[in-house]
CSV table of C-alpha atoms in Angstrom, one decimal:
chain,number,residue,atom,x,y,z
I,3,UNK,CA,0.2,-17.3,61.8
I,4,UNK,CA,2.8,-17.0,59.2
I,5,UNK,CA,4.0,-13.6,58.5
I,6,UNK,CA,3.4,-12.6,54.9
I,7,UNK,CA,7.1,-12.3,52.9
I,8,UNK,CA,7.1,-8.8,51.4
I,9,UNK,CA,7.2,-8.8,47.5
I,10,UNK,CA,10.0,-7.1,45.4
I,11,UNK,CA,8.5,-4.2,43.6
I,12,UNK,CA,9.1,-4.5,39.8
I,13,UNK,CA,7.7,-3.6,36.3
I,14,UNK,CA,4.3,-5.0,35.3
I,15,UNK,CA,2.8,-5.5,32.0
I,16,UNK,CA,-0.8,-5.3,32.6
I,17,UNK,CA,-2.8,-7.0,29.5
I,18,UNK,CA,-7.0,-6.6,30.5
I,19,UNK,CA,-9.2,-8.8,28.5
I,20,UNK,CA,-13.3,-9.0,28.6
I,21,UNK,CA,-15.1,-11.8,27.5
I,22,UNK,CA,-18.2,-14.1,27.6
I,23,UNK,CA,-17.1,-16.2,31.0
I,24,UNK,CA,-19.2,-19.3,30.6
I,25,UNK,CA,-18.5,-19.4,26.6
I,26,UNK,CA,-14.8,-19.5,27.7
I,27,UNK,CA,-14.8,-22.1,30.0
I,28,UNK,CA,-16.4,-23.8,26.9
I,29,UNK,CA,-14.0,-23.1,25.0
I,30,UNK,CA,-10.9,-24.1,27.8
I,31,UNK,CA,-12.7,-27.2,28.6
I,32,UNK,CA,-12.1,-28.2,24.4
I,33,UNK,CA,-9.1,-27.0,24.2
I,34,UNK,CA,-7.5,-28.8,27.3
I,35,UNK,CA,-8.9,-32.4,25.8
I,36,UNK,CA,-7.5,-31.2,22.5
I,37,UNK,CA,-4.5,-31.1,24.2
I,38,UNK,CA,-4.6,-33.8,25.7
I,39,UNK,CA,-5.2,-36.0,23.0
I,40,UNK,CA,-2.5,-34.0,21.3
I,41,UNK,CA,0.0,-34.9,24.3
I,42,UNK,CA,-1.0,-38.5,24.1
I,43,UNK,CA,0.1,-38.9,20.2
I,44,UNK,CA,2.6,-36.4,19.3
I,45,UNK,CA,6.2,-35.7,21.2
I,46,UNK,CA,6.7,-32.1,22.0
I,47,UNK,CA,9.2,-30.4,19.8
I,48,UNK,CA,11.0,-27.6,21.5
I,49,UNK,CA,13.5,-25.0,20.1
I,50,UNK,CA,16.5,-23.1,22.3
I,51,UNK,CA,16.1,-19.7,21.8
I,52,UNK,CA,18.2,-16.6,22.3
I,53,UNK,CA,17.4,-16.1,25.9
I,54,UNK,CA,17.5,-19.2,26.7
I,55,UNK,CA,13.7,-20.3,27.4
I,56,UNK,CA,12.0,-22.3,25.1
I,57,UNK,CA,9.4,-22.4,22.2
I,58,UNK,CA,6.8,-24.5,23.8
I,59,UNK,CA,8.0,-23.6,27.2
I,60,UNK,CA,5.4,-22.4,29.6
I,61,UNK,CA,5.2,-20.5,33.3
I,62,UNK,CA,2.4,-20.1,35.5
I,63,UNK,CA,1.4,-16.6,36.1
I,64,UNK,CA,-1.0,-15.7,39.1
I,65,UNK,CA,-4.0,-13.7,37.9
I,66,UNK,CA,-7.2,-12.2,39.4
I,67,UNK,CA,-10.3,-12.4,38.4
I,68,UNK,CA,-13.3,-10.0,39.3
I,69,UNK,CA,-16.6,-9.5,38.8
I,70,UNK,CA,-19.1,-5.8,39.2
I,71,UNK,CA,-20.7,-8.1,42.1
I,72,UNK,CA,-18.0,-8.9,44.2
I,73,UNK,CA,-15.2,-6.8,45.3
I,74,UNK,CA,-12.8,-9.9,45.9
I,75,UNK,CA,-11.1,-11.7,43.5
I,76,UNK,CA,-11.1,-15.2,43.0
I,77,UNK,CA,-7.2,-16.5,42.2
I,78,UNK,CA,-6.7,-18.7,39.6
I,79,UNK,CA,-3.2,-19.6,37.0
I,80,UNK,CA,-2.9,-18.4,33.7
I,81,UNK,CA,-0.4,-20.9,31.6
I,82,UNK,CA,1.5,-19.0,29.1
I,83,UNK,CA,3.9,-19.6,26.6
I,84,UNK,CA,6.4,-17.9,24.8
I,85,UNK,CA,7.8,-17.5,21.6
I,86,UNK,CA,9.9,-15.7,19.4
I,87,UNK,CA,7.6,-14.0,17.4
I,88,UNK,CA,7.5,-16.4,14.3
I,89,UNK,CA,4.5,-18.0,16.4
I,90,UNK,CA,2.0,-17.4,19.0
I,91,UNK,CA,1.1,-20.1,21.3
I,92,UNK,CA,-1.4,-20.0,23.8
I,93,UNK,CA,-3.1,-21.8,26.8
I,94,UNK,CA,-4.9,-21.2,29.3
I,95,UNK,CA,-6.9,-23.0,32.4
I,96,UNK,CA,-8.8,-21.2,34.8
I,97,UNK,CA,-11.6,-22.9,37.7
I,98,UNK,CA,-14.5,-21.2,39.4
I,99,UNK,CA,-18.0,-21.4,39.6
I,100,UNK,CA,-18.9,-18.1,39.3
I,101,UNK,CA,-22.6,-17.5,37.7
I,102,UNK,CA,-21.8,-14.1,36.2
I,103,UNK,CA,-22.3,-13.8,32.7
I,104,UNK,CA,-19.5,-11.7,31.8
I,105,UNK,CA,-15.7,-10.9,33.6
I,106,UNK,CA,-13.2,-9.5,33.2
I,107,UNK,CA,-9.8,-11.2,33.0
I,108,UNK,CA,-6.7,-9.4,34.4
I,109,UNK,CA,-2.9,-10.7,33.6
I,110,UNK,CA,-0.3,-8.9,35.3
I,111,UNK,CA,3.4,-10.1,34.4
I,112,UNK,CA,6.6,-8.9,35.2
I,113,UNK,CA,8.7,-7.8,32.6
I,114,UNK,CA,11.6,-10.0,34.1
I,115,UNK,CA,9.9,-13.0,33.6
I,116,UNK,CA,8.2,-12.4,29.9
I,117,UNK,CA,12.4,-12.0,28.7
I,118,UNK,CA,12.2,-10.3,25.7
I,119,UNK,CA,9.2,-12.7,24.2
I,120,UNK,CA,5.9,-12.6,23.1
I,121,UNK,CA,2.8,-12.9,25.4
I,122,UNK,CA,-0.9,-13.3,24.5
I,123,UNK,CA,-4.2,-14.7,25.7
I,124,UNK,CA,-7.0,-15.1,23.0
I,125,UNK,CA,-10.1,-17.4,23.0
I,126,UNK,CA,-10.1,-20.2,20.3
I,127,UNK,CA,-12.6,-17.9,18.2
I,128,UNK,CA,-10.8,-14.8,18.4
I,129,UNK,CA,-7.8,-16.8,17.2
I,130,UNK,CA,-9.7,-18.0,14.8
I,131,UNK,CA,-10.9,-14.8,13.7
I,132,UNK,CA,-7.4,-13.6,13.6
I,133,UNK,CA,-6.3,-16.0,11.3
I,134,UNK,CA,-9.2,-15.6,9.0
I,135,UNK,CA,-8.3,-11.5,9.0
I,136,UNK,CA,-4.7,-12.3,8.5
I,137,UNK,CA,-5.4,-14.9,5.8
I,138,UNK,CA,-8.1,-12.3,3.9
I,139,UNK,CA,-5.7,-9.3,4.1
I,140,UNK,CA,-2.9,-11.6,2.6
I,141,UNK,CA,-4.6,-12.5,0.0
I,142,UNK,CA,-6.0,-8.8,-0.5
I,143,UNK,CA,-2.6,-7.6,-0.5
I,144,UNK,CA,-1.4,-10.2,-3.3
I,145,UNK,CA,-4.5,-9.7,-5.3
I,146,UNK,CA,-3.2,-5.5,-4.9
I,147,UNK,CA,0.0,-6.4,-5.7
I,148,UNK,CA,-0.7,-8.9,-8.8
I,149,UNK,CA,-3.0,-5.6,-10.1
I,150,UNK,CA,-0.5,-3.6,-9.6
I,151,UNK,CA,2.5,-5.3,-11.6
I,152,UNK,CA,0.5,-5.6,-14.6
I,153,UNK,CA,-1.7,-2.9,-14.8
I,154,UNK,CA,0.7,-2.0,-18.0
I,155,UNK,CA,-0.3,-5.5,-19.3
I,156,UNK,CA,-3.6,-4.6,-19.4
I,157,UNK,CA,-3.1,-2.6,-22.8
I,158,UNK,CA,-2.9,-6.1,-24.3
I,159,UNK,CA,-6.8,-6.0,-24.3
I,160,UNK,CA,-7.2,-2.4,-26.0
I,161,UNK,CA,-7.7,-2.5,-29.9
I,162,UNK,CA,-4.4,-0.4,-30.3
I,163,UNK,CA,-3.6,2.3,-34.0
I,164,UNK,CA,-0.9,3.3,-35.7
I,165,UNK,CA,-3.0,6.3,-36.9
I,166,UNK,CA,-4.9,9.1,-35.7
I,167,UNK,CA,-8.6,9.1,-36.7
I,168,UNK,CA,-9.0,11.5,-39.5
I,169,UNK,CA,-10.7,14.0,-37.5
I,170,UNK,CA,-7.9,14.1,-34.2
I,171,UNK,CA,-5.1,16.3,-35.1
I,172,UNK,CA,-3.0,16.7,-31.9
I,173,UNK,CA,-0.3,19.5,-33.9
I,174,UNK,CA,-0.5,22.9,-31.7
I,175,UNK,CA,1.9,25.7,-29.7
I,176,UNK,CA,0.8,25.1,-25.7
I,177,UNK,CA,0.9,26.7,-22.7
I,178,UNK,CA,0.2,25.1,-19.3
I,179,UNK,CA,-3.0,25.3,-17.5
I,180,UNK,CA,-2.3,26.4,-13.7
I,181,UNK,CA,-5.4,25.8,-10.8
I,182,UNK,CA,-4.9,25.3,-7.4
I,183,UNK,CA,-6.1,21.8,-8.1
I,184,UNK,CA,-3.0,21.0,-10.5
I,185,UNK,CA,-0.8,22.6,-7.8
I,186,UNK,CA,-1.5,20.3,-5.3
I,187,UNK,CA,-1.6,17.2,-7.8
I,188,UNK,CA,1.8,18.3,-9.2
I,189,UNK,CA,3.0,18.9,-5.7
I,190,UNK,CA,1.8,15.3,-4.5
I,191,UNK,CA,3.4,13.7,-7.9
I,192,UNK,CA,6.6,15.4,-7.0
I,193,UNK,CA,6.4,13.7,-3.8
I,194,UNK,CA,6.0,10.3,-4.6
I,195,UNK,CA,8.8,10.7,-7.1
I,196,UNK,CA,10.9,10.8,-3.5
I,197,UNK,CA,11.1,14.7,-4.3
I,198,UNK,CA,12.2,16.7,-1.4
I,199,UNK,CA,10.3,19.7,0.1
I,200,UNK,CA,12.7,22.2,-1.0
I,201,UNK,CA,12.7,20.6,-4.5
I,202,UNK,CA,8.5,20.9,-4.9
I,203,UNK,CA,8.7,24.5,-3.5
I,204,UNK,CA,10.5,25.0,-6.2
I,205,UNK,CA,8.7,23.5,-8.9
I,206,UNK,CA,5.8,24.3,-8.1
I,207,UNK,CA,7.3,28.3,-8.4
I,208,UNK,CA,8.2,27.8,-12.1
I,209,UNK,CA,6.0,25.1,-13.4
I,210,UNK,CA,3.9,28.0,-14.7
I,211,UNK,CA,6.4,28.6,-17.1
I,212,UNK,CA,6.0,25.4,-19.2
I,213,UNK,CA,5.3,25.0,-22.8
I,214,UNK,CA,4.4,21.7,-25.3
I,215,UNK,CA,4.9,21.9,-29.4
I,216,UNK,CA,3.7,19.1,-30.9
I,217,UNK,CA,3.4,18.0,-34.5
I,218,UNK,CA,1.4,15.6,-35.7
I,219,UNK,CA,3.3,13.8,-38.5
I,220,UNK,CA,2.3,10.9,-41.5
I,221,UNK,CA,-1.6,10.3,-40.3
I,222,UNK,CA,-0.1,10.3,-36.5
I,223,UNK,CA,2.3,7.5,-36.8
I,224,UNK,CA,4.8,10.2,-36.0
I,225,UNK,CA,4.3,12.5,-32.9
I,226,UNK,CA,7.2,15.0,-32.6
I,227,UNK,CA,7.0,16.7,-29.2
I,228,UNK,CA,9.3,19.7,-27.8
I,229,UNK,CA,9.1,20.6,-24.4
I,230,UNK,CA,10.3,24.0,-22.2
I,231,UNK,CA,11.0,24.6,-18.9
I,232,UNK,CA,13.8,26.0,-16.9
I,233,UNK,CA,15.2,23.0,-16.8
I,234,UNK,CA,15.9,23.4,-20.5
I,235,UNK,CA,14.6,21.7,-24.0
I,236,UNK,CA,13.0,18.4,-24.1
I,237,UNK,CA,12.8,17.0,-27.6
I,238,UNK,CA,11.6,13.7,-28.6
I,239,UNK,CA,9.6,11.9,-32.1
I,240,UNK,CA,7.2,9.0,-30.4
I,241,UNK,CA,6.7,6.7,-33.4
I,242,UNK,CA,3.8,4.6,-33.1
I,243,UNK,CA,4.2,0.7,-32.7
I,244,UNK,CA,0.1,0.0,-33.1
I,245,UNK,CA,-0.5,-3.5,-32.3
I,246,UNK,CA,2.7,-4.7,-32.6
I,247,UNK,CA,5.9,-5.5,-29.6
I,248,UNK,CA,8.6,-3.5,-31.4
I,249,UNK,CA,9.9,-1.0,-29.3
I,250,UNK,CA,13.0,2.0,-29.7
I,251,UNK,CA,15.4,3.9,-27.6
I,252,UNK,CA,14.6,7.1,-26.7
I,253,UNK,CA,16.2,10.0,-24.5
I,254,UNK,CA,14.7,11.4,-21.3
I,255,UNK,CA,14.2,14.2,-20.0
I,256,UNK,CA,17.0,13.3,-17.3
I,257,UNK,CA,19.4,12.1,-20.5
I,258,UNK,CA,18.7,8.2,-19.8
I,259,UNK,CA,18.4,6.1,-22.2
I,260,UNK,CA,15.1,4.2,-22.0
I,261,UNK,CA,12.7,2.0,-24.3
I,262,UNK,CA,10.0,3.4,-25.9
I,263,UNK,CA,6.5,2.3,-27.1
I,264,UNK,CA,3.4,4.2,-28.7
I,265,UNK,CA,0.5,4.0,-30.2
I,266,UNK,CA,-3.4,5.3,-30.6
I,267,UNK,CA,-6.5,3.7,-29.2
I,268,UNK,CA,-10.2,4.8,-28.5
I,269,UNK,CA,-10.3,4.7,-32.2
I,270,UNK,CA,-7.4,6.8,-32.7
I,271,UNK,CA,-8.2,9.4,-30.4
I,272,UNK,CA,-6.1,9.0,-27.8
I,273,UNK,CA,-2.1,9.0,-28.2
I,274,UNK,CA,-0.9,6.3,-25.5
I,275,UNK,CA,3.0,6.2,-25.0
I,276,UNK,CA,5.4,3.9,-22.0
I,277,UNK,CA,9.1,4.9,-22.1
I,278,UNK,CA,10.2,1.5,-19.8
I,279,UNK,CA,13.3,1.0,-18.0
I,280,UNK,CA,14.1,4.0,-16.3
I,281,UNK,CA,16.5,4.3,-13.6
I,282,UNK,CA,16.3,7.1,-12.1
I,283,UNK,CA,13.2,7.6,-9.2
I,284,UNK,CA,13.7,4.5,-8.0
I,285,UNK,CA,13.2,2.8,-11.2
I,286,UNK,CA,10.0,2.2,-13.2
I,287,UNK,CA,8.7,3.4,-16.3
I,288,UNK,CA,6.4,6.5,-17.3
I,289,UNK,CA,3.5,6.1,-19.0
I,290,UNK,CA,1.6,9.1,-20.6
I,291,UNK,CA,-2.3,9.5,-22.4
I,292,UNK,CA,-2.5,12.3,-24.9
I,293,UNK,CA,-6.1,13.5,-26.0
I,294,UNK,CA,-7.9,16.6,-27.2
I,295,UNK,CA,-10.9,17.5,-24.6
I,296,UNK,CA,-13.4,20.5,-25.6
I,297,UNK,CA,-13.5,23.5,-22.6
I,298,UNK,CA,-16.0,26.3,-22.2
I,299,UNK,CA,-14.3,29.9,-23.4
I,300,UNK,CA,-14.2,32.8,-20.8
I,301,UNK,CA,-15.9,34.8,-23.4
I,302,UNK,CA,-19.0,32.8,-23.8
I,303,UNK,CA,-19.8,34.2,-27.7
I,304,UNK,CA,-17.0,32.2,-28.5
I,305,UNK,CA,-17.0,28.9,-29.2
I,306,UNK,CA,-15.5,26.3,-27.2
I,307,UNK,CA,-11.8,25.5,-27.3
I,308,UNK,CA,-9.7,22.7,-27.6
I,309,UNK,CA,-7.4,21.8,-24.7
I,310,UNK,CA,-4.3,19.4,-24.8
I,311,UNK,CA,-4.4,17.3,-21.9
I,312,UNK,CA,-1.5,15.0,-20.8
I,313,UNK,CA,-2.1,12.1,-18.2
I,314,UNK,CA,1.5,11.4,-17.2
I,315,UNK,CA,1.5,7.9,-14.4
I,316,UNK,CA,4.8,6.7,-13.4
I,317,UNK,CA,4.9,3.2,-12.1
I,318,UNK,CA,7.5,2.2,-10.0
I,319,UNK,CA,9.5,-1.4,-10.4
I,320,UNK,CA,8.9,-1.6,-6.8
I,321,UNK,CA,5.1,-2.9,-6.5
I,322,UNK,CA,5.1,-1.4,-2.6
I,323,UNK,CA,5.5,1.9,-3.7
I,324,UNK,CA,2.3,4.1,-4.8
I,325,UNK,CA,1.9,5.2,-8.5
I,326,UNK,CA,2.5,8.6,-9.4
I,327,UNK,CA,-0.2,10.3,-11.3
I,328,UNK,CA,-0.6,14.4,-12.7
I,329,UNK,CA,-2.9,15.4,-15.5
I,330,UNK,CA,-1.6,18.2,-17.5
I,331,UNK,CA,-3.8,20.8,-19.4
I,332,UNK,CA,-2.7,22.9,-22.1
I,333,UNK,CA,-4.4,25.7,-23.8
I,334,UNK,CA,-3.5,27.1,-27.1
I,335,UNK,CA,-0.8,30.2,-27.0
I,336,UNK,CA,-2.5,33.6,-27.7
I,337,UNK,CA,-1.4,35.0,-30.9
């Protein structure tokens, strides 16, 4: 009786798969004559890689194979090969006769051997289904992306003004607005501006102390607005372009020189403005929707007020990044 060599103890990957076990043998049984065929009109192209092995390369790996009905495996070889990641290739080739209708499929591989590559076992279908997943998500992603790169160009379908409608007069002394809501939206658009912690903190301590003056100038083809904060004084005249591409320099906020565009839609309730090109943030351009909304007074004889809101977006150059999005509201200062 030969005496059994012990076995050097070493890390094991262990990768447990369950699945149909006649459907796979199916499936094996097609793809070895695939192969086959394959082998019989078509040279095998290998690649060196790093380590040494080779794409298309392939080891035999002992596996077991077990069923809830019998407590001793059945041995069988698992052919795997390896890659460097840029594909996946698989095979595998397994004989019994077992009549159990489902097993499960243990691979246990030492690390040494797997040298730094991938290692998978799939059935034909779920590599199938893989693909499809990939293939969908790719193309969900570009559609995202597509969206996302011109949702700006999408203003070339809105019916765009150079003037206000007679009745929308935008001209007014503002303060902000402050809820708990517009705290946590401000703080969120603060962080997707890559604002640090510190820097919200902050913010969000003396954002109370904002105020808007705008004046509403030549039927709204002029919109002079001067902005407070701590910060300082913000002044800026958005001249309305309507339907047309002409576009001016203008002065940010951060003292960057950027292009501007404006006009009015909705029938010339709504003042729409882009200053494009900025730098700073990352790069990308801000985009901001003016409009008068009607609010219910604390004191409820009085009649409703009017309340400025601003929807201020910035879209970043970078198509991976998320939008940033706040909606200001301004109420009319108290005399």
């Amino acid at each position: 009786m030969e005496e059994e060599q012990p076995t050097k103890k070493r890390s094991r990957i262990r990768r447990i798969v369950t699945f149909p076990y006649r459907r796979i043998q199916k499936l094996l049984a097609k793809r070895r004559a695939a192969k086959a065929e394959q082998r019989s009109t078509t040279a095998a192209t290998t690649t060196e890689l790093v380590n040494g092995e080779r794409e298309g390369d392939s080891k035999a790996i002992p596996i077991s194979l077990q069923t809830a009905e019998e407590d001793t495996p059945t041995s069988s070889v698992v052919e795997i090969s390896f890659s460097d990641g840029s594909e996946t290739h698989e095979d595998a080739e397994t004989e019994s006769t077992s009549e159990v209708t489902e097993s499960t499929l243990e691979v246990t591989e030492p690390v040494d051997q797997v040298n730094g590559f991938s290692a998978t076992i799939s059935s034909s279908e779920a590599l199938e289904e893989e693909t499809e997943t990939e293939t969908s998500d790719a193309d969900t992603t570009a559609e995202t992306a597509a969206e996302t790169s011109t949702s700006d160009d999408n203003n070339d379908n809105v019916k765009k003004w150079a003037t206000a409608a007679p009745s929308v007069d935008l001209t007014g002394d503002w303060e902000l607005l402050i809820t708990d809501e517009f705290k946590r939206e401000y703080d969120d658009y603060l962080r997707l501006l890559d604002q640090p912690a510190f820097v919200r903190s902050v913010a969000l301590s003396i954002v109370g102390l904002t105020t808007e003056e705008t004046i509403q100038k030549d039927g709204g083809r002029n919109l002079f607005i001067r902005g407070r904060n701590v910060r300082g004084v913000w002044e800026r005249t958005l001249s309305s372009t309507g339907d047309t591409e002409e576009s001016y320099i203008i002065t940010t906020a951060d003292n960057e020189q950027v292009q501007a565009e404006s006009w009015w839609e909705d029938a010339g309730t709504k003042h729409r403005s882009w200053l494009r090109g900025v730098s700073n943030y990352g790069g990308g351009s801000f985009e901001s929707l003016r409009y008068l909304e009607t609010a219910p007074n604390k004191d409820t004889t009085e009649p409703p007020r009017k309340v400025l809101v601003c929807e201020s977006t910035f879209h970043p150059d970078d198509t991976t990044r998320e939008k940033a999005h706040v909606t200001w509201r301004f109420q009319r200062k108290q005399p």
